[in-house]
mmCIF file of C-alpha atoms in Angstrom:
data_model
loop_
_atom_site.group_PDB
_atom_site.id
_atom_site.type_symbol
_atom_site.label_atom_id
_atom_site.label_comp_id
_atom_site.label_asym_id
_atom_site.label_seq_id
_atom_site.Cartn_x
_atom_site.Cartn_y
_atom_site.Cartn_z
ATOM 1 C CA MET A 1 0.081 -0.050 -0.073
ATOM 2 C CA ASP A 2 1.468 3.431 -0.866
ATOM 3 C CA PRO A 3 2.203 5.098 2.563
ATOM 4 C CA LEU A 4 1.169 8.592 1.076
ATOM 5 C CA LYS A 5 -2.158 7.621 0.167
ATOM 6 C CA MET A 6 -4.295 8.050 3.090
ATOM 7 C CA SER A 7 -7.847 7.018 3.612
ATOM 8 C CA ASN A 8 -10.554 9.396 4.933
ATOM 9 C CA PRO A 9 -9.754 9.977 8.287
ATOM 10 C CA GLY A 10 -13.185 9.234 9.542
ATOM 11 C CA ASN A 11 -12.893 5.461 8.536
ATOM 12 C CA GLU A 12 -9.616 5.252 10.803
ATOM 13 C CA ARG A 13 -11.761 5.134 13.906
ATOM 14 C CA ASN A 14 -13.280 1.983 15.422
ATOM 15 C CA ASN A 15 -15.126 2.084 18.419
ATOM 16 C CA GLY A 16 -13.394 5.488 19.324
ATOM 17 C CA LYS A 17 -9.773 3.895 19.072
ATOM 18 C CA THR A 18 -7.513 5.079 16.570
ATOM 19 C CA LEU A 19 -5.911 2.359 14.132
ATOM 20 C CA LYS A 20 -2.393 3.053 13.843
ATOM 21 C CA LYS A 21 -0.494 3.228 10.467
ATOM 22 C CA HIS A 22 3.380 2.653 10.128
ATOM 23 C CA VAL A 23 5.227 4.493 7.525
ATOM 24 C CA LYS A 24 8.385 2.754 6.493
ATOM 25 C CA ALA A 25 10.830 5.213 5.670
ATOM 26 C CA ALA A 26 12.196 4.808 1.836
ATOM 27 C CA PRO A 27 15.753 3.835 1.451
ATOM 28 C CA PRO A 28 18.100 6.159 0.731
ATOM 29 C CA ARG A 29 18.587 6.674 -2.969
ATOM 30 C CA HIS A 30 21.986 7.359 -4.440
ATOM 31 C CA PRO A 31 22.765 9.229 -7.724
ATOM 32 C CA GLY A 32 23.841 7.751 -10.779
ATOM 33 C CA SER A 33 27.265 7.814 -11.771
ATOM 34 C CA PHE A 34 28.484 11.059 -13.338
ATOM 35 C CA LYS A 35 31.754 11.846 -15.092
ATOM 36 C CA LYS A 36 32.803 15.449 -14.165
ATOM 37 C CA LYS A 37 33.885 17.653 -16.912
ATOM 38 C CA GLU A 38 36.035 20.690 -16.749
ATOM 39 C CA SER A 39 33.876 22.412 -19.025
ATOM 40 C CA GLU A 40 30.616 21.886 -16.937
ATOM 41 C CA LEU A 41 28.493 24.342 -14.930
ATOM 42 C CA PHE A 42 26.079 24.111 -11.931
ATOM 43 C CA VAL A 43 23.438 26.528 -11.832
ATOM 44 C CA GLY A 44 21.320 26.452 -8.850
ATOM 45 C CA ASN A 45 18.060 28.163 -7.388
ATOM 46 C CA LEU A 46 16.441 28.504 -10.747
ATOM 47 C CA PRO A 47 12.873 29.444 -11.013
ATOM 48 C CA LEU A 48 10.873 26.279 -11.156
ATOM 49 C CA ASP A 49 9.163 27.077 -14.462
ATOM 50 C CA ILE A 50 12.077 27.833 -16.295
ATOM 51 C CA LYS A 51 12.841 25.905 -19.533
ATOM 52 C CA GLU A 52 16.040 24.598 -20.902
ATOM 53 C CA THR A 53 15.917 26.773 -23.895
ATOM 54 C CA GLU A 54 15.363 29.930 -21.583
ATOM 55 C CA LEU A 55 18.471 28.684 -19.435
ATOM 56 C CA ALA A 56 20.712 28.570 -22.788
ATOM 57 C CA LEU A 57 19.763 32.109 -23.670
ATOM 58 C CA VAL A 58 20.659 33.161 -20.130
ATOM 59 C CA PHE A 59 24.303 31.775 -20.544
ATOM 60 C CA ARG A 60 24.492 32.150 -24.611
ATOM 61 C CA GLU A 61 27.373 34.244 -24.452
ATOM 62 C CA PHE A 62 29.740 31.553 -22.907
ATOM 63 C CA GLY A 63 29.175 28.876 -25.564
ATOM 64 C CA VAL A 64 26.444 26.621 -24.347
ATOM 65 C CA LYS A 65 26.933 23.304 -25.796
ATOM 66 C CA THR A 66 24.318 21.224 -23.866
ATOM 67 C CA VAL A 67 21.671 21.917 -21.066
ATOM 68 C CA LYS A 68 20.201 19.634 -18.486
ATOM 69 C CA LYS A 69 17.474 20.871 -16.032
ATOM 70 C CA HIS A 70 16.374 19.071 -12.909
ATOM 71 C CA LYS A 71 13.506 20.046 -10.968
ATOM 72 C CA THR A 72 12.135 18.834 -7.396
ATOM 73 C CA THR A 73 8.869 20.059 -5.567
ATOM 74 C CA PHE A 74 10.712 23.164 -4.287
ATOM 75 C CA ASN A 75 13.815 23.336 -6.107
ATOM 76 C CA SER A 76 15.205 23.604 -9.676
ATOM 77 C CA PHE A 77 18.750 23.552 -10.790
ATOM 78 C CA GLY A 78 20.483 22.726 -14.089
ATOM 79 C CA PHE A 79 23.840 21.653 -15.513
ATOM 80 C CA LEU A 80 25.295 23.329 -18.635
ATOM 81 C CA GLU A 81 28.506 22.125 -20.584
ATOM 82 C CA LEU A 82 30.135 25.364 -22.053
ATOM 83 C CA ALA A 83 32.674 25.996 -24.614
ATOM 84 C CA SER A 84 35.552 25.570 -22.382
ATOM 85 C CA ALA A 85 37.075 25.499 -18.647
ATOM 86 C CA ASP A 86 38.036 29.123 -19.020
ATOM 87 C CA MET A 87 34.211 29.768 -19.836
ATOM 88 C CA VAL A 88 33.069 28.120 -16.549
ATOM 89 C CA LYS A 89 35.480 30.346 -14.939
ATOM 90 C CA LEU A 90 34.096 33.353 -16.695
ATOM 91 C CA ALA A 91 30.516 32.461 -16.407
ATOM 92 C CA ILE A 92 31.065 31.944 -12.716
ATOM 93 C CA LYS A 93 32.461 35.415 -12.087
ATOM 94 C CA ARG A 94 29.848 37.443 -13.997
ATOM 95 C CA MET A 95 26.836 35.346 -13.364
ATOM 96 C CA ASN A 96 27.028 34.016 -9.919
ATOM 97 C CA GLY A 97 24.348 35.894 -7.974
ATOM 98 C CA SER A 98 22.736 37.377 -10.582
ATOM 99 C CA LEU A 99 18.811 37.658 -10.801
ATOM 100 C CA VAL A 100 16.851 35.119 -13.390
ATOM 101 C CA HIS A 101 13.000 35.833 -13.174
ATOM 102 C CA GLY A 102 13.421 37.413 -9.910
ATOM 103 C CA ARG A 103 15.518 34.534 -8.245
ATOM 104 C CA ARG A 104 19.190 34.995 -7.372
ATOM 105 C CA ILE A 105 20.868 32.163 -8.893
ATOM 106 C CA THR A 106 23.844 30.189 -7.947
ATOM 107 C CA VAL A 107 26.673 29.613 -10.253
ATOM 108 C CA ALA A 108 29.523 27.222 -9.511
ATOM 109 C CA VAL A 109 32.037 24.526 -10.791
ATOM 110 C CA ALA A 110 29.822 21.220 -11.174
ATOM 111 C CA GLU A 111 30.757 18.717 -8.424
ATOM 112 C CA ASP A 112 32.015 15.047 -9.175
ATOM 113 C CA ARG A 113 28.809 12.912 -7.965
ATOM 114 C CA ARG A 114 29.446 9.356 -7.995
ATOM 115 C CA PRO A 115 27.581 6.723 -6.160
ATOM 116 C CA ARG A 116 28.110 5.930 -2.339
ATOM 117 C CA GLU A 117 27.845 2.487 -0.902
ATOM 118 C CA PRO A 118 25.694 2.542 2.163
ATOM 119 C CA THR A 119 28.068 2.158 5.248
ATOM 120 C CA ASN A 120 27.481 1.130 8.807
ATOM 121 C CA THR A 121 27.120 4.392 10.123
ATOM 122 C CA ASP A 122 23.907 4.958 7.974
ATOM 123 C CA THR A 123 21.091 4.742 10.242
ATOM 124 C CA GLU A 124 17.447 3.774 9.075
ATOM 125 C CA MET A 125 14.629 6.218 10.132
ATOM 126 C CA PRO A 126 12.284 4.707 12.449
ATOM 127 C CA ASP A 127 8.549 3.924 11.751
ATOM 128 C CA LEU A 128 6.644 7.028 11.713
ATOM 129 C CA GLU A 129 2.996 6.636 13.540
ATOM 130 C CA PRO A 130 0.103 9.284 12.454
ATOM 131 C CA ILE A 131 -1.167 11.503 15.184
ATOM 132 C CA PRO A 132 -4.791 10.581 16.076
ATOM 133 C CA TRP A 133 -7.405 12.526 14.178
ATOM 134 C CA GLU A 134 -8.918 13.772 17.506
ATOM 135 C CA GLU A 135 -5.571 15.573 18.358
ATOM 136 C CA THR A 136 -4.914 17.331 15.148
ATOM 137 C CA GLY A 137 -6.354 20.652 16.632
ATOM 138 C CA PRO A 138 -9.680 22.537 16.309
ATOM 139 C CA LYS A 139 -11.850 21.460 13.305
ATOM 140 C CA CYS A 140 -12.458 24.229 10.707
ATOM 141 C CA ASP A 141 -15.617 24.254 8.514
ATOM 142 C CA LEU A 142 -14.230 25.517 5.069
ATOM 143 C CA SER A 143 -17.743 25.749 3.413
ATOM 144 C CA PRO A 144 -18.885 29.236 2.389
ATOM 145 C CA LYS A 145 -20.919 30.977 4.724
ATOM 146 C CA ALA A 146 -24.216 33.324 3.421
ATOM 147 C CA ASN A 147 -23.752 36.901 3.165
ATOM 148 C CA THR A 148 -19.655 36.510 2.733
ATOM 149 C CA GLN A 149 -18.164 38.354 0.166
ATOM 150 C CA THR A 150 -15.322 36.357 -1.894
ATOM 151 C CA LEU A 151 -12.465 38.391 -2.999
ATOM 152 C CA ASP A 152 -10.731 37.566 -6.573
ATOM 153 C CA PRO A 153 -7.220 36.407 -6.249
ATOM 154 C CA PRO A 154 -4.623 39.150 -6.783
ATOM 155 C CA LYS A 155 -2.779 39.114 -10.207
ATOM 156 C CA LEU A 156 0.838 38.293 -9.762
ATOM 157 C CA LYS A 157 3.015 40.524 -11.499
ATOM 158 C CA ILE A 158 6.245 39.060 -13.341
ATOM 159 C CA LEU A 159 9.430 40.653 -12.595
ATOM 160 C CA TYR A 160 12.173 39.914 -15.243
ATOM 161 C CA ALA A 161 16.055 40.274 -14.256
ATOM 162 C CA ILE A 162 17.630 43.165 -15.912
ATOM 163 C CA PRO A 163 20.253 41.998 -18.681
ATOM 164 C CA MET A 164 23.628 42.819 -17.529
ATOM 165 C CA GLU A 165 24.468 44.912 -20.386
ATOM 166 C CA MET A 166 21.653 47.359 -19.575
ATOM 167 C CA ARG A 167 22.675 47.654 -15.699
ATOM 168 C CA THR A 168 23.942 50.963 -14.688
ATOM 169 C CA SER A 169 27.107 49.739 -13.450
ATOM 170 C CA PHE A 170 27.992 47.955 -16.818
ATOM 171 C CA LEU A 171 27.154 50.893 -19.024
ATOM 172 C CA LEU A 172 29.072 53.435 -16.683
ATOM 173 C CA GLN A 173 32.178 51.455 -17.055
ATOM 174 C CA MET A 174 31.646 51.119 -20.955
ATOM 175 C CA LEU A 175 31.174 54.849 -21.361
ATOM 176 C CA ALA A 176 34.164 55.838 -19.048
ATOM 177 C CA ASP A 177 36.441 53.409 -20.873
ATOM 178 C CA CYS A 178 35.100 54.298 -24.265
ATOM 179 C CA PHE A 179 33.863 57.542 -24.781
ATOM 180 C CA LYS A 180 35.449 59.562 -21.575
ATOM 181 C CA ASP A 181 32.132 60.658 -20.601
ATOM 182 C CA VAL A 182 29.010 59.119 -18.928
ATOM 183 C CA GLY A 183 26.532 62.114 -19.450
ATOM 184 C CA TRP A 184 25.040 59.987 -22.305
ATOM 185 C CA LEU A 185 23.337 57.463 -19.715
ATOM 186 C CA PHE A 186 21.502 60.330 -18.100
ATOM 187 C CA SER A 187 20.646 62.105 -21.125
ATOM 188 C CA ILE A 188 18.901 59.360 -22.644
ATOM 189 C CA ALA A 189 16.386 58.843 -19.816
ATOM 190 C CA LYS A 190 14.633 62.198 -20.872
ATOM 191 C CA VAL A 191 13.022 60.951 -24.300
ATOM 192 C CA VAL A 192 9.375 60.997 -24.019
ATOM 193 C CA GLY A 193 6.439 60.676 -25.999
ATOM 194 C CA LYS A 194 5.415 59.300 -29.577
ATOM 195 C CA ALA A 195 8.614 57.788 -31.055
ATOM 196 C CA ALA A 196 9.711 55.346 -33.791
ATOM 197 C CA LEU A 197 12.411 52.759 -32.656
ATOM 198 C CA LEU A 198 14.645 50.391 -34.755
ATOM 199 C CA VAL A 199 15.003 47.326 -33.030
ATOM 200 C CA LEU A 200 18.678 45.973 -33.076
ATOM 201 C CA ASP A 201 18.412 43.009 -30.529
ATOM 202 C CA THR A 202 15.936 41.744 -28.077
ATOM 203 C CA VAL A 203 16.227 39.487 -25.110
ATOM 204 C CA PRO A 204 13.703 36.593 -25.907
ATOM 205 C CA GLN A 205 10.727 36.081 -23.624
ATOM 206 C CA THR A 206 11.417 39.118 -21.683
ATOM 207 C CA PRO A 207 10.388 42.851 -22.383
ATOM 208 C CA PHE A 208 13.909 44.137 -22.813
ATOM 209 C CA PHE A 209 15.474 45.361 -26.234
ATOM 210 C CA TRP A 210 17.818 47.577 -27.431
ATOM 211 C CA ALA A 211 16.854 50.091 -30.246
ATOM 212 C CA ILE A 212 17.864 53.312 -32.014
ATOM 213 C CA HIS A 213 15.522 56.325 -31.359
ATOM 214 C CA LEU A 214 14.808 57.244 -35.044
ATOM 215 C CA THR A 215 15.031 60.999 -35.130
ATOM 216 C CA GLU A 216 16.989 63.324 -37.639
ATOM 217 C CA GLU A 217 20.004 63.769 -35.298
ATOM 218 C CA CYS A 218 20.491 60.128 -34.775
ATOM 219 C CA HIS A 219 20.219 59.524 -38.595
ATOM 220 C CA GLN A 220 23.001 62.044 -39.396
ATOM 221 C CA ALA A 221 25.244 60.554 -36.736
ATOM 222 C CA MET A 222 24.669 56.762 -38.003
ATOM 223 C CA ARG A 223 25.652 58.168 -41.592
ATOM 224 C CA LYS A 224 28.859 59.755 -40.249
ATOM 225 C CA LEU A 225 29.815 56.835 -38.021
ATOM 226 C CA PHE A 226 28.992 54.221 -40.355
ATOM 227 C CA GLY A 227 30.924 55.934 -43.344
ATOM 228 C CA ALA A 228 33.961 56.563 -41.477
ATOM 229 C CA LEU A 229 34.102 52.919 -40.101
ATOM 230 C CA ALA A 230 33.602 51.754 -43.597
ATOM 231 C CA GLU A 231 36.462 53.872 -45.145
ATOM 232 C CA SER A 232 38.941 52.765 -41.941
ATOM 233 C CA GLU A 233 37.886 48.917 -41.445
ATOM 234 C CA SER A 234 40.144 47.832 -44.378
ATOM 235 C CA CYS A 235 43.271 49.567 -43.327
ATOM 236 C CA ALA A 236 42.998 49.473 -39.594
ATOM 237 C CA PRO A 237 45.489 47.100 -38.223
ATOM 238 C CA PHE A 238 44.811 43.884 -36.345
ATOM 239 C CA LEU A 239 45.538 44.032 -32.422
ATOM 240 C CA THR A 240 47.919 41.894 -30.852
ATOM 241 C CA LYS A 241 47.244 39.518 -28.083
ATOM 242 C CA ARG A 242 49.126 41.470 -25.835
ATOM 243 C CA GLU A 243 47.212 44.814 -26.868
ATOM 244 C CA VAL A 244 43.841 43.381 -26.256
ATOM 245 C CA GLN A 245 42.984 43.888 -22.313
ATOM 246 C CA GLN A 246 39.885 44.366 -20.682
ATOM 247 C CA GLY A 247 38.609 47.861 -21.140
ATOM 248 C CA THR A 248 40.011 48.024 -24.823
ATOM 249 C CA ARG A 249 38.050 49.876 -27.412
ATOM 250 C CA CYS A 250 38.445 48.463 -30.914
ATOM 251 C CA LEU A 251 36.663 47.058 -33.801
ATOM 252 C CA ALA A 252 35.133 43.786 -34.672
ATOM 253 C CA GLU A 253 32.488 41.940 -37.013
ATOM 254 C CA CYS A 254 28.777 42.105 -35.616
ATOM 255 C CA ILE A 255 26.133 39.997 -37.040
ATOM 256 C CA VAL A 256 23.368 42.651 -38.357
ATOM 257 C CA GLY A 257 20.700 40.471 -39.389
ATOM 258 C CA ASP A 258 19.977 38.827 -43.001
ATOM 259 C CA GLU A 259 22.466 41.081 -44.111
ATOM 260 C CA GLY A 260 25.409 39.114 -42.563
ATOM 261 C CA HIS A 261 28.375 40.776 -40.720
ATOM 262 C CA ALA A 262 29.925 44.293 -40.622
ATOM 263 C CA TRP A 263 32.454 46.226 -38.784
ATOM 264 C CA ASN A 264 31.205 47.899 -35.605
ATOM 265 C CA ARG A 265 32.857 49.441 -32.643
ATOM 266 C CA CYS A 266 33.057 47.514 -29.329
ATOM 267 C CA TRP A 267 34.595 47.268 -25.898
ATOM 268 C CA VAL A 268 36.489 44.330 -24.365
ATOM 269 C CA VAL A 269 34.344 42.925 -21.490
ATOM 270 C CA GLU A 270 36.795 40.039 -20.762
ATOM 271 C CA LYS A 271 39.742 38.226 -22.182
ATOM 272 C CA VAL A 272 39.964 34.400 -21.895
ATOM 273 C CA GLU A 273 43.146 32.875 -23.378
ATOM 274 C CA ASP A 274 42.489 33.284 -27.297
ATOM 275 C CA LEU A 275 38.875 34.735 -27.106
ATOM 276 C CA ALA A 276 37.478 38.170 -26.028
ATOM 277 C CA VAL A 277 34.000 38.835 -24.868
ATOM 278 C CA VAL A 278 32.975 42.152 -26.440
ATOM 279 C CA PHE A 279 30.351 44.450 -26.224
ATOM 280 C CA PHE A 280 28.898 46.156 -29.369
ATOM 281 C CA VAL A 281 27.921 49.781 -28.122
ATOM 282 C CA ASP A 282 26.045 50.721 -31.089
ATOM 283 C CA PHE A 283 23.902 47.355 -31.057
ATOM 284 C CA GLY A 284 23.520 46.902 -27.331
ATOM 285 C CA ARG A 285 24.761 43.185 -27.848
ATOM 286 C CA SER A 286 27.441 40.901 -26.488
ATOM 287 C CA ALA A 287 29.542 38.177 -28.489
ATOM 288 C CA THR A 288 32.704 35.981 -28.199
ATOM 289 C CA VAL A 289 35.112 36.547 -30.854
ATOM 290 C CA PRO A 290 38.739 35.339 -31.453
ATOM 291 C CA LEU A 291 41.495 37.573 -30.239
ATOM 292 C CA ASN A 292 43.137 37.797 -33.626
ATOM 293 C CA SER A 293 39.832 39.054 -35.281
ATOM 294 C CA LEU A 294 40.070 42.489 -33.589
ATOM 295 C CA ARG A 295 41.168 45.904 -35.298
ATOM 296 C CA LYS A 296 42.564 48.698 -33.616
ATOM 297 C CA LEU A 297 40.088 51.652 -33.460
ATOM 298 C CA ASP A 298 41.344 54.091 -30.542
ATOM 299 C CA ARG A 299 41.312 57.343 -32.401
ATOM 300 C CA ASP A 300 39.029 59.737 -30.471
ATOM 301 C CA ASP A 301 37.160 60.876 -33.407
ATOM 302 C CA PHE A 302 35.657 57.603 -33.921
ATOM 303 C CA TRP A 303 34.380 57.870 -30.478
ATOM 304 C CA ALA A 304 32.980 61.518 -30.465
ATOM 305 C CA ILE A 305 29.730 59.938 -31.478
ATOM 306 C CA LYS A 306 27.640 58.424 -28.422
ATOM 307 C CA PRO A 307 26.327 54.822 -28.881
ATOM 308 C CA LEU A 308 23.268 54.734 -31.131
ATOM 309 C CA ALA A 309 21.316 52.182 -29.379
ATOM 310 C CA GLN A 310 19.912 52.428 -26.000
ATOM 311 C CA PRO A 311 17.925 50.051 -23.724
ATOM 312 C CA PHE A 312 14.185 49.949 -23.841
ATOM 313 C CA ALA A 313 11.557 47.712 -22.059
ATOM 314 C CA LEU A 314 7.971 46.979 -23.398
ATOM 315 C CA GLN A 315 5.220 48.445 -21.087
ATOM 316 C CA GLU A 316 3.044 45.333 -21.519
ATOM 317 C CA GLU A 317 4.227 42.784 -23.888
ATOM 318 C CA VAL A 318 7.092 40.054 -24.131
ATOM 319 C CA PHE A 319 9.221 39.204 -27.064
ATOM 320 C CA PRO A 320 8.905 35.857 -28.637
ATOM 321 C CA PRO A 321 11.674 33.097 -28.326
ATOM 322 C CA GLN A 322 13.005 34.052 -31.640
ATOM 323 C CA LEU A 323 15.545 36.933 -31.674
ATOM 324 C CA MET A 324 14.021 40.135 -33.294
ATOM 325 C CA MET A 325 16.342 42.308 -35.463
ATOM 326 C CA ARG A 326 15.974 45.548 -37.706
ATOM 327 C CA LYS A 327 12.215 45.879 -37.122
ATOM 328 C CA ILE A 328 10.531 49.439 -36.548
ATOM 329 C CA LEU A 329 8.337 49.723 -33.895
ATOM 330 C CA GLU A 330 6.000 52.648 -33.283
ATOM 331 C CA GLY A 331 4.624 53.948 -30.175
ATOM 332 C CA LYS A 332 5.119 55.977 -27.182
ATOM 333 C CA VAL A 333 7.764 56.267 -24.472
ATOM 334 C CA VAL A 334 5.844 56.295 -21.313
ATOM 335 C CA GLY A 335 8.552 56.838 -18.633
ATOM 336 C CA PRO A 336 11.887 54.806 -17.265
ATOM 337 C CA LEU A 337 11.792 51.739 -15.027
ATOM 338 C CA GLN A 338 11.978 52.774 -11.471
ATOM 339 C CA THR A 339 15.005 50.392 -10.792
ATOM 340 C CA GLU A 340 17.018 51.235 -13.688
ATOM 341 C CA ARG A 341 16.076 54.919 -14.982
ATOM 342 C CA HIS A 342 17.947 54.871 -18.222
ATOM 343 C CA ILE A 343 15.674 51.880 -19.459
ATOM 344 C CA LEU A 344 12.644 53.385 -20.977
ATOM 345 C CA LYS A 345 9.213 51.796 -20.910
ATOM 346 C CA PHE A 346 7.619 51.762 -24.395
ATOM 347 C CA ALA A 347 3.968 51.194 -25.447
ATOM 348 C CA ILE A 348 3.431 49.848 -28.819
ATOM 349 C CA GLU A 349 1.054 51.477 -30.831
ATOM 350 C CA ASP A 350 -2.326 49.631 -31.784
ATOM 351 C CA GLU A 351 -2.480 48.661 -35.443
#
């Protein structure tokens, strides 16, 4: 008989006596054999409803190869195989303690889990005896009473973790290294009212996205910047491995949709052996690229134009699982987020 399947308490009483039920503790279960890999990462305290595809997107910049999520009644965790052991170290450094769907995740090296044989020190749980029904406390009649008002359950508001590239601390450091001026971060928060946005990158299944606010001033800045980059990309020398350091401003190829790749301004976030994690300042996008693919772009005139893209968040909707690029959204900027006031809320205009 299944020990968790309890019969009606009223049927357990026989002439005022309680029938005792003994619940045998289940024998300990040992995990299966697991061979540790240096490139494997453990992620704990995940949201219960997060999907493996979502988890892969959270860690996409570290070269995710495989994802395996595990879930219990009250806990959820996962194991990810990344591109290399160095990427594991980088993911731990950058992601441990970050928020995912409102929960602060734990990121660590995957431990070596092997089956353990029971020893003489293992003790067996004693038999458990249920408390008599009469001693379980006062009875509560849960049936609805007349003339009572029922309240609708409150609607829960879903909170989304703000992407690292949109956070104030990240952007302030980028602006200081690349533009020697952080004023842009505060000026973009002043945008309000009707606007047309050119979407450059989205965070799937969240409201966050990067876009260019289409104005005449911005259009002129785009023409000037991309014209200068087109002239210099062929003659700009490649950086040596020693020249590439955290905080270096340079030039790298960026995916720009169906049109393929184009050379754009970027900032080195992290250097890991022969790879570099870079942030494309005009697209709001991070990528991992080979060190020998970066070109020199340190003249101040290339960085006189402030970043073209800025962070936004949809007021009501969320983006689909597929990435969206180079699409124009029309609507209204309704104000900043309370937590990060440089991220503007955007309401899409009804068609």
